[in-house]
PDB file of N, CA and C in Angstrom:
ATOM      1  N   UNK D   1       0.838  -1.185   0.000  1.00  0.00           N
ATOM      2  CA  UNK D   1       0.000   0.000   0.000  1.00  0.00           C
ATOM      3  C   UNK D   1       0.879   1.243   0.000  1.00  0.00           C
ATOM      4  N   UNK D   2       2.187   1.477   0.657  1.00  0.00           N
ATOM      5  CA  UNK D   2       3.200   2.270   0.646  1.00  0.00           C
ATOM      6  C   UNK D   2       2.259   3.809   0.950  1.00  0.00           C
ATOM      7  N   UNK D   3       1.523   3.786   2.395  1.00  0.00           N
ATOM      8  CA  UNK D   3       0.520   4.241   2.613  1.00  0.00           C
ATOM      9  C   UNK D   3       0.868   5.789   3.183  1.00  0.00           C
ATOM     10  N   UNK D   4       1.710   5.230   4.273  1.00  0.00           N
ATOM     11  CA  UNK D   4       1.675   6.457   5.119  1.00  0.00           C
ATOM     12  C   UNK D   4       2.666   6.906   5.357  1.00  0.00           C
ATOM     13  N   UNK D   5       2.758   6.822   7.055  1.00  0.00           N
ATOM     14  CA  UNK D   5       3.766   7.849   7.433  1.00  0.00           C
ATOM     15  C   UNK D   5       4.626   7.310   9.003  1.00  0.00           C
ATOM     16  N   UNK D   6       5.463   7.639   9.517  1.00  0.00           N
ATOM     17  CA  UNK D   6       6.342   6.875  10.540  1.00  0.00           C
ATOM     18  C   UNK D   6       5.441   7.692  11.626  1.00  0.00           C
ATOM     19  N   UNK D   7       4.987   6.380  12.698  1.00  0.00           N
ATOM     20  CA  UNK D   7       4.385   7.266  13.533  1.00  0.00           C
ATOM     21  C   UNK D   7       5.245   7.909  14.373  1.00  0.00           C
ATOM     22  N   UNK D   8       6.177   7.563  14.992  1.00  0.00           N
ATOM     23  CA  UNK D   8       7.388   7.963  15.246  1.00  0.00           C
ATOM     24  C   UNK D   8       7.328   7.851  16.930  1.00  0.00           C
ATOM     25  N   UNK D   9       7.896   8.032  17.456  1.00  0.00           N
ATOM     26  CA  UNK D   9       7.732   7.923  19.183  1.00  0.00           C
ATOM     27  C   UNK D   9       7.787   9.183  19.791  1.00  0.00           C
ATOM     28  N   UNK D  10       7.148   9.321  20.820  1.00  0.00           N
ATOM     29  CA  UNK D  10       6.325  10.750  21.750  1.00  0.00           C
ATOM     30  C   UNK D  10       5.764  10.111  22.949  1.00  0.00           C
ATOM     31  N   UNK D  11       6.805  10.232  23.941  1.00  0.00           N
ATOM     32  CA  UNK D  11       6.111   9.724  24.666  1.00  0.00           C
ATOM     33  C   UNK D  11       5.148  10.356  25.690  1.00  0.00           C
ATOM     34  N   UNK D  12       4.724  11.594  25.094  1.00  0.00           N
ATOM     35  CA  UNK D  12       3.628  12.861  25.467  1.00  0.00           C
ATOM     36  C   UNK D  12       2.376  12.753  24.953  1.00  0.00           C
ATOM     37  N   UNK D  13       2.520  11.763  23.647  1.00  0.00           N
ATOM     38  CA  UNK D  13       0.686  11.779  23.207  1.00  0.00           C
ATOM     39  C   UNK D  13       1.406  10.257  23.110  1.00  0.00           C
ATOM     40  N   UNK D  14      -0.122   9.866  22.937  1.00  0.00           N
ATOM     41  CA  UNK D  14      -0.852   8.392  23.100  1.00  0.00           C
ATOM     42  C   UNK D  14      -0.520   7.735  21.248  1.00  0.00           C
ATOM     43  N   UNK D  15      -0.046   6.574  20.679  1.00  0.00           N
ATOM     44  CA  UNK D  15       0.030   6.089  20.096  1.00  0.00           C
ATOM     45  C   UNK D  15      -1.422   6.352  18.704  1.00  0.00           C
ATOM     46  N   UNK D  16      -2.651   6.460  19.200  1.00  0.00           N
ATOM     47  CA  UNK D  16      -3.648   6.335  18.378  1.00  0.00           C
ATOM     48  C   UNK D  16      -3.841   7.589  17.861  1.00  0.00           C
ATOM     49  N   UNK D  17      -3.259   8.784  18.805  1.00  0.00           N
ATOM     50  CA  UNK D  17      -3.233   9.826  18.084  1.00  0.00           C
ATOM     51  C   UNK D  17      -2.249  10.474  17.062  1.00  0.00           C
ATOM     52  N   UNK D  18      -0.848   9.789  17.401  1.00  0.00           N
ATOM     53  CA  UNK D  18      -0.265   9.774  16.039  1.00  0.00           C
ATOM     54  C   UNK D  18      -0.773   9.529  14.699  1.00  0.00           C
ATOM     55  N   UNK D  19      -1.361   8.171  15.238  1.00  0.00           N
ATOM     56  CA  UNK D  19      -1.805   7.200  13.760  1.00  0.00           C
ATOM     57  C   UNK D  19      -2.816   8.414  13.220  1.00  0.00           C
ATOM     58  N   UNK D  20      -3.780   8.876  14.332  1.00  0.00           N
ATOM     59  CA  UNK D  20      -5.194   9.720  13.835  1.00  0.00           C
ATOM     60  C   UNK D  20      -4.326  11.657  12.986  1.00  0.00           C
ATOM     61  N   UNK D  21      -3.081  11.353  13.431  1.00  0.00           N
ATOM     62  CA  UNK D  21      -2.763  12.582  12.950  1.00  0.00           C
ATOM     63  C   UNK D  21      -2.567  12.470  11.634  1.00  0.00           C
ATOM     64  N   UNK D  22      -1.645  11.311  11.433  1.00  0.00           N
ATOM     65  CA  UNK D  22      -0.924  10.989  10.069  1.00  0.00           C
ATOM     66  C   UNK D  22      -1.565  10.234   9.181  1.00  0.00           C
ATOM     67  N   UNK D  23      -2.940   9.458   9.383  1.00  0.00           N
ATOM     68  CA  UNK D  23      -4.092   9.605   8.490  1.00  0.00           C
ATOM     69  C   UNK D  23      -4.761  10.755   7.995  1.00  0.00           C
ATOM     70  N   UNK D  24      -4.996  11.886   8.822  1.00  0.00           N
ATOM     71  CA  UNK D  24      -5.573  13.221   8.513  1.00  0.00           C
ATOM     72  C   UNK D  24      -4.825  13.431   7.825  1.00  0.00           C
ATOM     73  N   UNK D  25      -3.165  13.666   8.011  1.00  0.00           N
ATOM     74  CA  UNK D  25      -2.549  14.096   6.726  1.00  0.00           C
ATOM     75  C   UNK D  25      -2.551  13.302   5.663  1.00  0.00           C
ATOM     76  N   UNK D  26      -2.717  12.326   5.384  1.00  0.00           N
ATOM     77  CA  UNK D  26      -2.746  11.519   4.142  1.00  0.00           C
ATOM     78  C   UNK D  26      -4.192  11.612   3.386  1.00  0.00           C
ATOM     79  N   UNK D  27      -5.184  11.929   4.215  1.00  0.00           N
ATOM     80  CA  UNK D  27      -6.864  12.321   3.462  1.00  0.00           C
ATOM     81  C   UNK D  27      -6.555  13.527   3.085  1.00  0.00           C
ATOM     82  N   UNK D  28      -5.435  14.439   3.628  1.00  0.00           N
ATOM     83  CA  UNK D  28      -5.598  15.758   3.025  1.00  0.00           C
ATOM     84  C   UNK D  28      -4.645  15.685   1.769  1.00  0.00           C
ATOM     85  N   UNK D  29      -4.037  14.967   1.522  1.00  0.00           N
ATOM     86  CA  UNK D  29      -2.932  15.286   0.832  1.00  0.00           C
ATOM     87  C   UNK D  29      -3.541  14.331  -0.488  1.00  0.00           C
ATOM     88  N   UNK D  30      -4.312  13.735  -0.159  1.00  0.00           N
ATOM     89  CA  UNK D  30      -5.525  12.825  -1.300  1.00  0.00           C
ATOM     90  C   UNK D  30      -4.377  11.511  -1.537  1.00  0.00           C
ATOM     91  N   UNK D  31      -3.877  10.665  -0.543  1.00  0.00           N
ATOM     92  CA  UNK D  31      -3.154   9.795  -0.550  1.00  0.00           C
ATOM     93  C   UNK D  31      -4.234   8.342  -1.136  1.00  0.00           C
ATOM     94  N   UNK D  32      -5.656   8.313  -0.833  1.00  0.00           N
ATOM     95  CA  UNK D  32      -6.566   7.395  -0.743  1.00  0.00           C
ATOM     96  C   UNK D  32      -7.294   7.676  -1.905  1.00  0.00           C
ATOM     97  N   UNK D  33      -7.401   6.284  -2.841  1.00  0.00           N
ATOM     98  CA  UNK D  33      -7.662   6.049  -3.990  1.00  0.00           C
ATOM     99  C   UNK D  33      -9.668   6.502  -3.607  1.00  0.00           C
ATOM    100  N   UNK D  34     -10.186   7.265  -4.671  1.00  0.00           N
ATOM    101  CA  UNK D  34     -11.754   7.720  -4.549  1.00  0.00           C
ATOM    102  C   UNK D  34     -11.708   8.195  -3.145  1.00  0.00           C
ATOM    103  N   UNK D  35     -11.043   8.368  -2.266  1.00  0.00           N
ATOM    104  CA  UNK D  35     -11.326   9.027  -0.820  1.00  0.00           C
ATOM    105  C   UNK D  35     -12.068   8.022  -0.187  1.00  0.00           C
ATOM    106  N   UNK D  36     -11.708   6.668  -0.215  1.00  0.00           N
ATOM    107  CA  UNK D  36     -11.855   5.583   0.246  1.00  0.00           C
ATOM    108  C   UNK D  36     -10.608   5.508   1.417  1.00  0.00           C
ATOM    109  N   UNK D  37     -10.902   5.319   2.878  1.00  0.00           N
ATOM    110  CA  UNK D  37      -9.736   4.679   3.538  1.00  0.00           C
ATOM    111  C   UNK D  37      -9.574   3.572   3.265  1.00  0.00           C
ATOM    112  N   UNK D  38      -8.645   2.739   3.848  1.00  0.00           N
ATOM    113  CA  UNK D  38      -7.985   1.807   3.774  1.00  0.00           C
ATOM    114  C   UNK D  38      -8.613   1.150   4.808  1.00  0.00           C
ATOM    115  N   UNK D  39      -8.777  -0.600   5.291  1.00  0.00           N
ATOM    116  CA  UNK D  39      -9.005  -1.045   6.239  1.00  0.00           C
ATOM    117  C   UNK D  39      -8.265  -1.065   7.510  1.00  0.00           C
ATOM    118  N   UNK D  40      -8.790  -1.265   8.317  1.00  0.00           N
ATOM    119  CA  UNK D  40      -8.002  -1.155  10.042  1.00  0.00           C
ATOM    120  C   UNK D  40      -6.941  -1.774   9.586  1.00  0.00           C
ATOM    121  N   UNK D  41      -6.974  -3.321   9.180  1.00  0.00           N
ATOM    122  CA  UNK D  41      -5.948  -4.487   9.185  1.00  0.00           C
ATOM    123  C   UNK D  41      -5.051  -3.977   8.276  1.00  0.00           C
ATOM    124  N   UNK D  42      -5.065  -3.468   7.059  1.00  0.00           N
ATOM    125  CA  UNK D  42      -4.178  -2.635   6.400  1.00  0.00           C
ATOM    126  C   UNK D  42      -3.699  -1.449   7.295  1.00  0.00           C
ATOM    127  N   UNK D  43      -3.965  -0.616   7.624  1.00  0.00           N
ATOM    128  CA  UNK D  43      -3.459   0.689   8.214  1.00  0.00           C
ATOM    129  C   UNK D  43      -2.318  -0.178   9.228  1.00  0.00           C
ATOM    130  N   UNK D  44      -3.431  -1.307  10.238  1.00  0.00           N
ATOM    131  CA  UNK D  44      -1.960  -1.782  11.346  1.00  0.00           C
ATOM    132  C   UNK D  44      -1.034  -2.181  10.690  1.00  0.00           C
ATOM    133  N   UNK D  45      -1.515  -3.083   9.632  1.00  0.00           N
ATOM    134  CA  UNK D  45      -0.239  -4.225   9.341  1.00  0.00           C
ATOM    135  C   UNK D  45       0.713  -3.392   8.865  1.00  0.00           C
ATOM    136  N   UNK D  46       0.657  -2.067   8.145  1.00  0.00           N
ATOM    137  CA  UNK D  46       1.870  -1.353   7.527  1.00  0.00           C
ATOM    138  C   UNK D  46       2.628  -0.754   8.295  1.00  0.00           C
ATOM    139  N   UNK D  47       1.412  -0.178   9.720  1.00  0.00           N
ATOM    140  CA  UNK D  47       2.440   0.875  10.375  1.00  0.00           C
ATOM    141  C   UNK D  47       3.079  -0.233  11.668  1.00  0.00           C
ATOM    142  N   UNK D  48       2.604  -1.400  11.529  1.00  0.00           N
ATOM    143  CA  UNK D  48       3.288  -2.145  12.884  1.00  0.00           C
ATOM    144  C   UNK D  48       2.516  -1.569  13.970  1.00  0.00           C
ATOM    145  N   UNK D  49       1.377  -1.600  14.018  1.00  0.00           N
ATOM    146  CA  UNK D  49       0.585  -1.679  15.425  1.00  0.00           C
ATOM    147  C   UNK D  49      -0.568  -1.857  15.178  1.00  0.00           C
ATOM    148  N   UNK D  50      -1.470  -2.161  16.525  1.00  0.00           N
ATOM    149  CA  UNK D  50      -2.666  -3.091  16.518  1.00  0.00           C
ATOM    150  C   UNK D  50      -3.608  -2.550  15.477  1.00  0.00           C
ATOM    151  N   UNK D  51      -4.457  -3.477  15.464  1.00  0.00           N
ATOM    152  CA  UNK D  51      -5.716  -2.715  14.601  1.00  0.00           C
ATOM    153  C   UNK D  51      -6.833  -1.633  15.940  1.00  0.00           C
ATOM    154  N   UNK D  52      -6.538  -2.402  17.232  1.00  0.00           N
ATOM    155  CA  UNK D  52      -7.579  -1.213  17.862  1.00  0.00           C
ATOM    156  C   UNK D  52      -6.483  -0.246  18.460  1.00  0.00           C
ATOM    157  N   UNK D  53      -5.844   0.390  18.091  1.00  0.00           N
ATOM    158  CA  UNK D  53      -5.223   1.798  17.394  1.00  0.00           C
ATOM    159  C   UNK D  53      -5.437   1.929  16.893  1.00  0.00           C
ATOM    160  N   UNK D  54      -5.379   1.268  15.345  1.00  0.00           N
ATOM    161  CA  UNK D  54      -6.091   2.572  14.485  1.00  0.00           C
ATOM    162  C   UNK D  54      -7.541   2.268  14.124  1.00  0.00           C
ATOM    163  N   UNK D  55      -8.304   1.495  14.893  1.00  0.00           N
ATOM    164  CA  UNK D  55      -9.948   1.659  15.465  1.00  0.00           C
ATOM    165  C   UNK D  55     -10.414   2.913  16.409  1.00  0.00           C
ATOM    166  N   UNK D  56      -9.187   3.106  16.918  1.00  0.00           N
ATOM    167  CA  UNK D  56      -9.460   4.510  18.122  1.00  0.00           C
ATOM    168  C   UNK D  56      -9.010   5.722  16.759  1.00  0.00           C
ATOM    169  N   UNK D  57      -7.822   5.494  16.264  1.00  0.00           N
ATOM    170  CA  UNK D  57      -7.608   6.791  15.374  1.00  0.00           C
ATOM    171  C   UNK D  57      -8.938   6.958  14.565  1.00  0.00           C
ATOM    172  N   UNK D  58      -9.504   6.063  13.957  1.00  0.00           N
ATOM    173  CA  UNK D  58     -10.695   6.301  13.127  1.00  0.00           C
ATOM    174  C   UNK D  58     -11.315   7.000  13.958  1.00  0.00           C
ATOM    175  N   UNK D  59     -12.087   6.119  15.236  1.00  0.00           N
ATOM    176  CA  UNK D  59     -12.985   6.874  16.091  1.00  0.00           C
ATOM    177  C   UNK D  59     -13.076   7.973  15.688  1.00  0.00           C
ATOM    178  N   UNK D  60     -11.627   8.659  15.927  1.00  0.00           N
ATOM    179  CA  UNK D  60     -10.924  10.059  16.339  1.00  0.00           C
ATOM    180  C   UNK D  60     -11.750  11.123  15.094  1.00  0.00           C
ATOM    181  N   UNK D  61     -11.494  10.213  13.920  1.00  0.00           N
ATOM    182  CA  UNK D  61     -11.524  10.744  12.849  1.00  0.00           C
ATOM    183  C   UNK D  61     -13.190  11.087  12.480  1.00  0.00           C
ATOM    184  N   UNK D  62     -14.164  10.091  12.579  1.00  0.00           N
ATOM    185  CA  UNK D  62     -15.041  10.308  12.501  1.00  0.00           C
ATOM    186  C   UNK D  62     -16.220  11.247  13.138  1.00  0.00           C
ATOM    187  N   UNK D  63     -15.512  10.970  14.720  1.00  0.00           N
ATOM    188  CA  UNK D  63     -15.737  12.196  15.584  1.00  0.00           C
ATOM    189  C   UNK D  63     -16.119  13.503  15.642  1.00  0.00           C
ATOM    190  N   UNK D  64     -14.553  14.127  15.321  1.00  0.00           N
ATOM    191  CA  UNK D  64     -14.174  14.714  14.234  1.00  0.00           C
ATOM    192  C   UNK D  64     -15.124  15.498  13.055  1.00  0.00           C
ATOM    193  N   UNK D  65     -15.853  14.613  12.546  1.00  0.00           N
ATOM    194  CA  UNK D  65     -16.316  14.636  11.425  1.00  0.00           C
ATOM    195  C   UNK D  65     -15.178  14.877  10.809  1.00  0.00           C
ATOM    196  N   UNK D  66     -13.946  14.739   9.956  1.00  0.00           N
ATOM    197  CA  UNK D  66     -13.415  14.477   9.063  1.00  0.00           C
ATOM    198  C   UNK D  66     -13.464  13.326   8.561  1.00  0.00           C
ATOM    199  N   UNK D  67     -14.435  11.915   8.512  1.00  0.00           N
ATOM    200  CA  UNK D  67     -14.100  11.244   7.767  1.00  0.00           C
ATOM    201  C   UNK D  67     -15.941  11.033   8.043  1.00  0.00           C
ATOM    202  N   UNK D  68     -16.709   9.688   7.485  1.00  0.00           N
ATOM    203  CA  UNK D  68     -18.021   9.364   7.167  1.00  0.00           C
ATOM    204  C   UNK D  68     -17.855   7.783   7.290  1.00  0.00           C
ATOM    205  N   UNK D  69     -18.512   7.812   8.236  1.00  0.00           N
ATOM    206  CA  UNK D  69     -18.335   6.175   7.868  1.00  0.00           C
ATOM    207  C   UNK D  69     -19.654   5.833   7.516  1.00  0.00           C
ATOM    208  N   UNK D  70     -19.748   5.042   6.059  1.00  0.00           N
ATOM    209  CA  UNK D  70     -21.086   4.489   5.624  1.00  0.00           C
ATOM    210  C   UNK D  70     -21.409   3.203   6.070  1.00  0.00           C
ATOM    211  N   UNK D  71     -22.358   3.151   5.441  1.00  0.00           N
ATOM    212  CA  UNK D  71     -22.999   1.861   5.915  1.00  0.00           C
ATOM    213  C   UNK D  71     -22.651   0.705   5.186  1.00  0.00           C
ATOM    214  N   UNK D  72     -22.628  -0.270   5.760  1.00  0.00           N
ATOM    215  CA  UNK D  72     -21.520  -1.487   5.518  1.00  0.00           C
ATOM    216  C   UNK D  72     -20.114  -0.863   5.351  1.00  0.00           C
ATOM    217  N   UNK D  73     -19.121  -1.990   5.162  1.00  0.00           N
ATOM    218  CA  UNK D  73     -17.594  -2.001   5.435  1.00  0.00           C
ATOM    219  C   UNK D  73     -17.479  -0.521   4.472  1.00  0.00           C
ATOM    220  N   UNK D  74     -16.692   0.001   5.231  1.00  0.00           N
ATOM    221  CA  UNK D  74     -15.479   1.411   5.064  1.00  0.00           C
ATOM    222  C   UNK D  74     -15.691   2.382   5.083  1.00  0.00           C
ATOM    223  N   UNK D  75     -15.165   3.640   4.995  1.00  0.00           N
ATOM    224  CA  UNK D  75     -15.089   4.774   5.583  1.00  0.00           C
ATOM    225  C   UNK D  75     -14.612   5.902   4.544  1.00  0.00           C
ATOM    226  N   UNK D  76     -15.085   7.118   4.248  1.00  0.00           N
ATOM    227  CA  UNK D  76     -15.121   8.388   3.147  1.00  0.00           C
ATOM    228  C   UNK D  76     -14.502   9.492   4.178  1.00  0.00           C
TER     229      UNK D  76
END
């Protein structure tokens, strides 16, 4: 997927908010094919951490309202 970005270590913020940062930058920067995210299991498996990290970064995201999550599998 050659997706993202190094979450990098901080040990001042929490792991999921890296991930939730450096997804925001990749929706802004139009990294995601149709503005489709990517699945949890993709996002972990690339950056090397769990999928509920980046289940909380989504959260984050949807929250947020920067992202939509539709109905059935995935997220705009």
């Amino acid at each position: 997927m050659g997706l993202l970005f190094p979450v990098g270590e901080d040990e001042g913020e929490p792991l999921y908010r890296r991930v939730r940062r450096g997804l925001e930058g990749a929706i802004l920067a139009g990294r995601f094919e149709e503005g489709r995210l990517p699945s949890s299991r993709e996002v972990a498996a690339e950056l090397g951490v769990s999928r509920n990290t980046v289940n909380l970064a989504y959260q984050e995201l949807i929250t947020d309202g920067v992202v939509i999550a539709g109905r059935g599998p995935g997220m705009w």
